[in-house]
XYZ file of C-alpha atoms in Angstrom:
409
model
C 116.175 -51.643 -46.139
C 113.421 -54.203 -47.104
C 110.671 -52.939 -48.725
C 108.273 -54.508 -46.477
C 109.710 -52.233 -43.547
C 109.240 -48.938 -46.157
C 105.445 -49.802 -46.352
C 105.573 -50.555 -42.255
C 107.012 -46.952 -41.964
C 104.247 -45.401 -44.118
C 101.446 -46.790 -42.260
C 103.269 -45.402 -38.688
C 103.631 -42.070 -40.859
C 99.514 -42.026 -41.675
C 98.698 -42.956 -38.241
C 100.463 -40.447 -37.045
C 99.588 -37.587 -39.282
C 95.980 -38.643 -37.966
C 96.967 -38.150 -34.167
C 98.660 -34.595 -34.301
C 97.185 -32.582 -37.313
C 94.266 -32.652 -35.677
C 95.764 -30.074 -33.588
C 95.789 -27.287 -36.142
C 92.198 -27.768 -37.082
C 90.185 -27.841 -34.036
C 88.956 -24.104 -34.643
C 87.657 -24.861 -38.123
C 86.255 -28.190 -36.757
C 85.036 -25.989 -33.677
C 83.555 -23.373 -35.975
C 81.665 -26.315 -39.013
C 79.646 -28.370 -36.195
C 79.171 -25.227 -33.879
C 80.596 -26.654 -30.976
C 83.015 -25.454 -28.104
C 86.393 -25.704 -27.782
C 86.552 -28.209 -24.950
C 83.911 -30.241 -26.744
C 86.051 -30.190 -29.893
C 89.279 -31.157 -27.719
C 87.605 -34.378 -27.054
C 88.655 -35.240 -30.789
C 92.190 -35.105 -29.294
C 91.728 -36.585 -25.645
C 89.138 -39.571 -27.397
C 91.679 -40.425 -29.870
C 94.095 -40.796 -26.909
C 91.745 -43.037 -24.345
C 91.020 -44.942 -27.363
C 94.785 -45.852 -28.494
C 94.993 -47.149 -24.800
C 91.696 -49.300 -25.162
C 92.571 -50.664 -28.711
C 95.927 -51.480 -28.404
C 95.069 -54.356 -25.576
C 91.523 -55.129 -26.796
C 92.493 -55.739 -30.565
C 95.427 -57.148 -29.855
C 94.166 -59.837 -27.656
C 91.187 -60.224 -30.018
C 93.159 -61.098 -33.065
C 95.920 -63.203 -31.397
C 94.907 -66.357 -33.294
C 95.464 -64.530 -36.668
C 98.369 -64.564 -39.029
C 100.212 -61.267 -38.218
C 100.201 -59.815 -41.576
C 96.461 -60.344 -41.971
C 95.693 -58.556 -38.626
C 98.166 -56.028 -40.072
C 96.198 -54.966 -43.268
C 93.000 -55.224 -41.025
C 94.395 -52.423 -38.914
C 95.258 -50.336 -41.842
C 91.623 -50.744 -43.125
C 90.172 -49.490 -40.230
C 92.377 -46.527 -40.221
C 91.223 -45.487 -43.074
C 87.532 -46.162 -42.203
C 88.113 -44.031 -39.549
C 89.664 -41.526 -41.395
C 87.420 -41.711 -44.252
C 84.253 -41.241 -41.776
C 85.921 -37.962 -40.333
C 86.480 -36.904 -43.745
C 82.745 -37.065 -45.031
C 81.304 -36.768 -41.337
C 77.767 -34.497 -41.298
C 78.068 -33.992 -37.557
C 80.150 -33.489 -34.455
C 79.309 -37.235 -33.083
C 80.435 -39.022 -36.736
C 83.410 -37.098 -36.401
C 84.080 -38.344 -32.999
C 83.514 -42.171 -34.419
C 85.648 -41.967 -37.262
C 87.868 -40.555 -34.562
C 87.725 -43.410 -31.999
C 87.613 -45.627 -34.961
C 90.944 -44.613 -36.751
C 92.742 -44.853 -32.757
C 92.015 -48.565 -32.101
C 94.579 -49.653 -34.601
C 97.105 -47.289 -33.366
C 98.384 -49.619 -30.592
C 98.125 -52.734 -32.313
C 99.527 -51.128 -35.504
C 102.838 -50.209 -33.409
C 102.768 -53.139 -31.443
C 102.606 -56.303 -33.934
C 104.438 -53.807 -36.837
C 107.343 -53.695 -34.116
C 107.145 -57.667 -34.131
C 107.044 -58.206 -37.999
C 109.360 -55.483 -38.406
C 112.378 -56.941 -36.548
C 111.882 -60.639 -38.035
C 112.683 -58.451 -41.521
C 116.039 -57.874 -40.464
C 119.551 -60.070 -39.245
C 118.917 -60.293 -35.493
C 121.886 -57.370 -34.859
C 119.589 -55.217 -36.044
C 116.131 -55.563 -34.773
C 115.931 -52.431 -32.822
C 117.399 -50.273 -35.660
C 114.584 -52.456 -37.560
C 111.603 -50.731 -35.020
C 113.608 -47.219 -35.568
C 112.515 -47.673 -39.224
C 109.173 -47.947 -38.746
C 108.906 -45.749 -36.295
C 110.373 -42.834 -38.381
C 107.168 -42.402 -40.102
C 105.722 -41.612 -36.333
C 108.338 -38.639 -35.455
C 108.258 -37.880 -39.225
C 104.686 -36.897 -38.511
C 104.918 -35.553 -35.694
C 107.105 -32.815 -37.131
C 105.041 -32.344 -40.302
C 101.479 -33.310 -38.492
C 99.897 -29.827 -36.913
C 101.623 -27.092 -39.572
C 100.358 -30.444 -42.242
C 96.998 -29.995 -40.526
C 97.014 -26.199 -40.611
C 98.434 -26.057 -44.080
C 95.625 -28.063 -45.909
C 92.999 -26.950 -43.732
C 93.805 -22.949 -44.541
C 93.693 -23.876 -48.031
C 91.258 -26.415 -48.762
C 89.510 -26.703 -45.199
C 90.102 -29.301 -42.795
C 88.128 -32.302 -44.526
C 90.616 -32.340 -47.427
C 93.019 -33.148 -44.357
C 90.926 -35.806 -43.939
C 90.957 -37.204 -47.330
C 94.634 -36.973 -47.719
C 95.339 -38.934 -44.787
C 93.125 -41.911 -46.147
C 95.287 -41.993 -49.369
C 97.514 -42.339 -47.215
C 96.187 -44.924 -45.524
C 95.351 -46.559 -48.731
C 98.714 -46.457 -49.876
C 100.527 -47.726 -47.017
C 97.491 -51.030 -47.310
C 98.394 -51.739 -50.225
C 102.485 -51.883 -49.380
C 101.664 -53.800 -46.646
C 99.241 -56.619 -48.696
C 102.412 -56.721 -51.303
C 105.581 -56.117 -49.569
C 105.313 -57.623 -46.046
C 106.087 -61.615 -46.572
C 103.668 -64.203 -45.704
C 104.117 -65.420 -42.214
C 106.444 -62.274 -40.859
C 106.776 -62.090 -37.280
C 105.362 -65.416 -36.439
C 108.104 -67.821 -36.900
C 112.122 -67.402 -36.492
C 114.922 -69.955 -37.543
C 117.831 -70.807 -35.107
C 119.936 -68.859 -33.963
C 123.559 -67.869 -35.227
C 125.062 -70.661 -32.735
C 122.796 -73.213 -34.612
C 120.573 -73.382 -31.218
C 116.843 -72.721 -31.998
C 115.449 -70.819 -28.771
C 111.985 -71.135 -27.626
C 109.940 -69.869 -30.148
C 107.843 -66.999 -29.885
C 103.197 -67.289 -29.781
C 102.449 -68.357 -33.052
C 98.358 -67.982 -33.777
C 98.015 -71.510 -32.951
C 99.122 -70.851 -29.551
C 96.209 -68.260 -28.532
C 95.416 -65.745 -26.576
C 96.787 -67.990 -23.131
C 99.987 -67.640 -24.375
C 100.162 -64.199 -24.844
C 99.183 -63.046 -21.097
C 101.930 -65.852 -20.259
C 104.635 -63.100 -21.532
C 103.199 -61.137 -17.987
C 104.171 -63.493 -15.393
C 107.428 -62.185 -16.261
C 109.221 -59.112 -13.986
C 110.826 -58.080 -16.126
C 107.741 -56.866 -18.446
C 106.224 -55.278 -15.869
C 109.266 -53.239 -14.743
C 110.164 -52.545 -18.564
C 106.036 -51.154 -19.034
C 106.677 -49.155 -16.223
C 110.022 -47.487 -17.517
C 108.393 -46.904 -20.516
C 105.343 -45.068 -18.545
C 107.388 -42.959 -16.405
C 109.670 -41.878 -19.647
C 107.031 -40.997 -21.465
C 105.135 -39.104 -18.632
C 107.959 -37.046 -17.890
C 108.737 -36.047 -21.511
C 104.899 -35.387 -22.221
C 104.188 -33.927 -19.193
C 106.628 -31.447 -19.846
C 105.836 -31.218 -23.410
C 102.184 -30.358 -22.579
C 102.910 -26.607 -21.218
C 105.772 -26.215 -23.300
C 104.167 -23.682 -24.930
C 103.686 -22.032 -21.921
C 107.035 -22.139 -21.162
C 108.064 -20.556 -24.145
C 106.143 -17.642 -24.430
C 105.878 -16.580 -20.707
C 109.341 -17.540 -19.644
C 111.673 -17.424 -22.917
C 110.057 -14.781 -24.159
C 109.350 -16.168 -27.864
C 106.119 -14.633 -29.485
C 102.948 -17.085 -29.978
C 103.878 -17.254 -33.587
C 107.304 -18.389 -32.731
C 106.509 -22.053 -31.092
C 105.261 -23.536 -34.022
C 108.963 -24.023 -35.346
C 110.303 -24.312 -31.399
C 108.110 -27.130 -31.947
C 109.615 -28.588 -35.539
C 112.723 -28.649 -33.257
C 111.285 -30.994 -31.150
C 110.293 -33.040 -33.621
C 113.220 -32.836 -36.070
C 115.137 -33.950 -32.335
C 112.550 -36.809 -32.201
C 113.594 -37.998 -35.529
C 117.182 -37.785 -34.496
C 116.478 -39.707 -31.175
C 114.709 -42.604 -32.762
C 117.234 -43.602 -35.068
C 120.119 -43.337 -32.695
C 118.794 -44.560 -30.353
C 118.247 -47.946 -32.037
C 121.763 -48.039 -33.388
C 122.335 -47.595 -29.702
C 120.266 -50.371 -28.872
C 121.362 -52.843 -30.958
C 124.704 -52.747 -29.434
C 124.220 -52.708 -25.972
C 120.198 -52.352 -25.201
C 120.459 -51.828 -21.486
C 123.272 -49.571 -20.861
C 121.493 -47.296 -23.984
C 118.192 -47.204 -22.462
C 120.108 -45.964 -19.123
C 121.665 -43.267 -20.622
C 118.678 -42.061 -22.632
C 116.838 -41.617 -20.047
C 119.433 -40.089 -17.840
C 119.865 -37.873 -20.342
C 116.232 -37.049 -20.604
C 115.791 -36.739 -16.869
C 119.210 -34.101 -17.038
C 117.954 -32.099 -20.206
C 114.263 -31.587 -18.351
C 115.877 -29.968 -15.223
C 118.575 -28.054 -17.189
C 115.467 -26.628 -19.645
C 113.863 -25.898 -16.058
C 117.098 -23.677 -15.165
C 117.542 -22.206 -18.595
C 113.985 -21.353 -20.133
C 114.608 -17.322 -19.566
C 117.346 -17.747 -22.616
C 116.101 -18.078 -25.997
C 118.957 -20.014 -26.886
C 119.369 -22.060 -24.478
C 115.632 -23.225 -24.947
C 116.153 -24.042 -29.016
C 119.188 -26.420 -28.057
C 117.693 -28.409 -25.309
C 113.908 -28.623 -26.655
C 116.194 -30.224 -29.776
C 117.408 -32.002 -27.016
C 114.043 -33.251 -25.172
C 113.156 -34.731 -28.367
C 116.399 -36.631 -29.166
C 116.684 -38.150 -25.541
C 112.728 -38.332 -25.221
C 112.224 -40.602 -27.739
C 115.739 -42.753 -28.341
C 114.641 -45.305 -25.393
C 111.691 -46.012 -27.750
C 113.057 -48.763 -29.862
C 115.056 -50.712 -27.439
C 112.070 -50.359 -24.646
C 110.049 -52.075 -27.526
C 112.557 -55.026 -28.312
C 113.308 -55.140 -24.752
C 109.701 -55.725 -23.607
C 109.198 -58.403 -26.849
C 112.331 -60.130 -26.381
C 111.394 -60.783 -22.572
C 108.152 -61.465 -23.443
C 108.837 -64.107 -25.915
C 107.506 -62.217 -28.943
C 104.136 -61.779 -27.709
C 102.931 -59.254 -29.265
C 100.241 -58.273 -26.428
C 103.203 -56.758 -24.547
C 103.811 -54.805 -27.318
C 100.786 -53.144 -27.593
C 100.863 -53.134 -23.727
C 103.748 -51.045 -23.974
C 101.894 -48.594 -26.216
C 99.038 -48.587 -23.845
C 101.672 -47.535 -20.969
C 103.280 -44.805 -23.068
C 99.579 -43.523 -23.347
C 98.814 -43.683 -19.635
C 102.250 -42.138 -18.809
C 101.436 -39.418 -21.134
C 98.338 -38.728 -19.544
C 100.168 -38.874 -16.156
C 102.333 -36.810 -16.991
C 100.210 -33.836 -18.205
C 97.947 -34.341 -15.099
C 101.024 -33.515 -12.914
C 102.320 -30.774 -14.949
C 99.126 -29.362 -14.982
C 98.738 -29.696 -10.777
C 102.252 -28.455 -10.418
C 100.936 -24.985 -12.736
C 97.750 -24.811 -10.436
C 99.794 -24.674 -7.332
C 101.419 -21.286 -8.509
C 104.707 -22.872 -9.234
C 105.007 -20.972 -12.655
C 105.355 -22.347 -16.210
C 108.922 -23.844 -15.930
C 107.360 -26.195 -13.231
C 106.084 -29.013 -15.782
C 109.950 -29.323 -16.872
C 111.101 -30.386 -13.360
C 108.091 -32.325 -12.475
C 108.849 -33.979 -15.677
C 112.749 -34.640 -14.678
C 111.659 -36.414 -11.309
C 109.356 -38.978 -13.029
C 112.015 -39.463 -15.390
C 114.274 -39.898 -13.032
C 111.972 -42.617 -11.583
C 112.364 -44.566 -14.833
C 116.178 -43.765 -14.834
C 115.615 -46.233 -11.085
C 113.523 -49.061 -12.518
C 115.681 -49.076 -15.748
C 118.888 -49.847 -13.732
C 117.188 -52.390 -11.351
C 115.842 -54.057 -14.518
C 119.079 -54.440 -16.124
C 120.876 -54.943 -13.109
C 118.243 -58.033 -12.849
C 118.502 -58.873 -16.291
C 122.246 -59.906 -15.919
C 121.629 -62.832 -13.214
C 121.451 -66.574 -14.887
C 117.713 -66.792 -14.329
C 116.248 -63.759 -16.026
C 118.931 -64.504 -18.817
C 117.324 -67.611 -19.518
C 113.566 -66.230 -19.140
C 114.702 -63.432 -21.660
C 115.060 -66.125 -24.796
C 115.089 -63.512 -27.410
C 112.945 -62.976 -30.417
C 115.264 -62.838 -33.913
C 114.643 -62.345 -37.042
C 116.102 -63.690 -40.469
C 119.574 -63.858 -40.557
């Protein structure tokens, strides 16, 4: 593994801590500015509208910049951001240092996916993006009882502060272990024949929204919307679903929900083994599978063991299309790395779908397993635009507009 893609996976692991702990300290945040608990939820739903916002609005804004350097500019705003919640005096500082610390998300996973892949022999790019994604499920398993954790012990700003080491540490990997120039450039290909290259800096911000003339970005942004939708969407009121339909005690779902994580672990880095071997046909079956275990959890939510298996199971299926949806939508996009943060922004908007529906579905008196087959039919959507895009990907013409990105052989 190169060491440049162990300091990539610590920044995803940082900026992820900072999105879910969160969770397990709103009531102390709640209770230190004397504010409400809707008011403090903004801290999660801000943080949220704001990866969506950044991950376009950066991206586009640094597009003329050596990768790397826009890179460790991310990371220093993440810890900005983090810093200013840490040593915020009021309610509105701590929503800054909030919004602040999201606009890198995006971009962060976006160009990271880009210079992550060019690390790596060209078999193994998507296994490449598992890598650094790892440090995202890895927090999201360890984020909210991390959160809860510190916070009961030292209070919720020492969360704070431990996150910007973090930060700090995962800057300085990134200054010394990424190489010069990752990302931007690629040598020929194994067959000696050097495909068009991917949007260096010198070729601007024009050549980035080029990659979206292209169908088959648009239909891969949309998988990737619907997939996460469903998943989230479900995933929202799974809590629900535990306690008022499987029976489990509130103080069991905090491990239901290390399940789901340790599952999203799982997921990722099969999934881009998966990939790597035959992208298409893996995303397919991911998603199938996600779209199956949603409506089978729907069915099976009154057993208690039935729920532990296939919550495991949301999380492995949920999140294996991840990598390959992420190579897929760079590879057709030539490398821009716009689309890549695009498809970050989509996950965001899916998940946002998603828990809108869920949440209708509840309000209509359909009960708490309703989320989980809502959930399965907008996954099953994505299952639809998946197999047209691949189906489409296999004639001559999208074959030659695909050109894909590689990385160092």
């Amino acid at each position: 593994m190169p060491s440049g893609l162990v300091a990539l996976a610590l920044g995803g692991f940082g900026i992820g801590l900072t999105e879910f702990l969160i969770a397990g300290l709103l009531p102390q945040v709640a209770s230190s500015f004397a504010v409400s608990e809707a008011a403090a939820g903004w801290l999660i739903s801000g943080y949220a509208l704001s990866v969506a916002v950044g991950a376009i609005a950066l991206t586009a804004a640094t597009a003329r910049l050596p990768r790397k350097a826009v890179l460790v500019g991310l990371v220093a705003l993440f810890v900005i951001g983090n810093l200013l919640s840490a040593l915020a005096p009021s309610y509105p500082v701590m929503l800054l240092g909030r919004i602040i610390a999201a606009l890198c998300h995006g971009s962060f996973f976006g160009i990271g996916s880009l210079v992550a892949r060019s690390l790596v022999a060209p078999e193994k790019k998507s296994r490449a993006v598992a890598v650094m994604f790892a440090g995202l499920t890895l927090a999201n398993v360890l984020g909210v009882p991390f959160g809860a954790l510190v916070g009961e012990r030292w209070g919720w700003r020492a969360a704070f502060w431990a996150v910007t080491a973090i930060g700090v540490l995962a800057l300085a990997g990134i200054a010394a272990l990424v190489p010069d120039g990752a990302g931007e450039t690629r040598p020929p290909t194994v067959t000696g024949r050097s495909d068009a290259a991917p949007p260096t800096p010198a070729d601007g911000l024009r050549a980035q929204f080029r990659a979206f003339r292209s169908w088959q970005v648009w239909l891969t942004l949309t998988a990737t919307a619907l997939s996460y939708g469903g998943m989230f969407g479900a995933f929202s009121y799974i809590a629900y679903t535990f306690t008022e339909v499987g029976g489990f005690s509130p103080s069991d779902v905090a491990w239901l929900l290390m399940v789901y994580g340790v599952g999203l672990v799982v997921g990722n880095l099969v999934g881009g083994r998966a990939a790597d071997r035959d992208r298409d046909r893996a995303l397919v079956l991911a998603l199938l599978g996600l779209a199956v275990t949603l409506a089978v959890f729907g069915l099976l939510a009154g057993s208690a063991t039935a729920s532990v298996i296939l919550v495991f199971l949301m999380g492995l299926f949920g999140f294996a299309s991840v990598p390959g949806m992420i190579t897929r939508v760079t590879d057709f996009a030539h490398g821009a790395a716009l689309a890549a943060s695009a498809n970050v922004s989509a996950s965001n908007i899916g998940n946002a779908l998603g828990a809108w529906l869920g949440g209708v579905a509840i309000t209509a008196g359909l009960g708490y397993t309703a989320p989980l087959y809502v959930g399965a039919g907008i996954v099953l959507i994505s299952v639809i635009v998946m197999a047209v895009a691949a189906h489409q990907a296999k004639t001559p013409a999208q074959r030659t507009e695909r050109q894909p990105l590689t990385g160092r052989r």
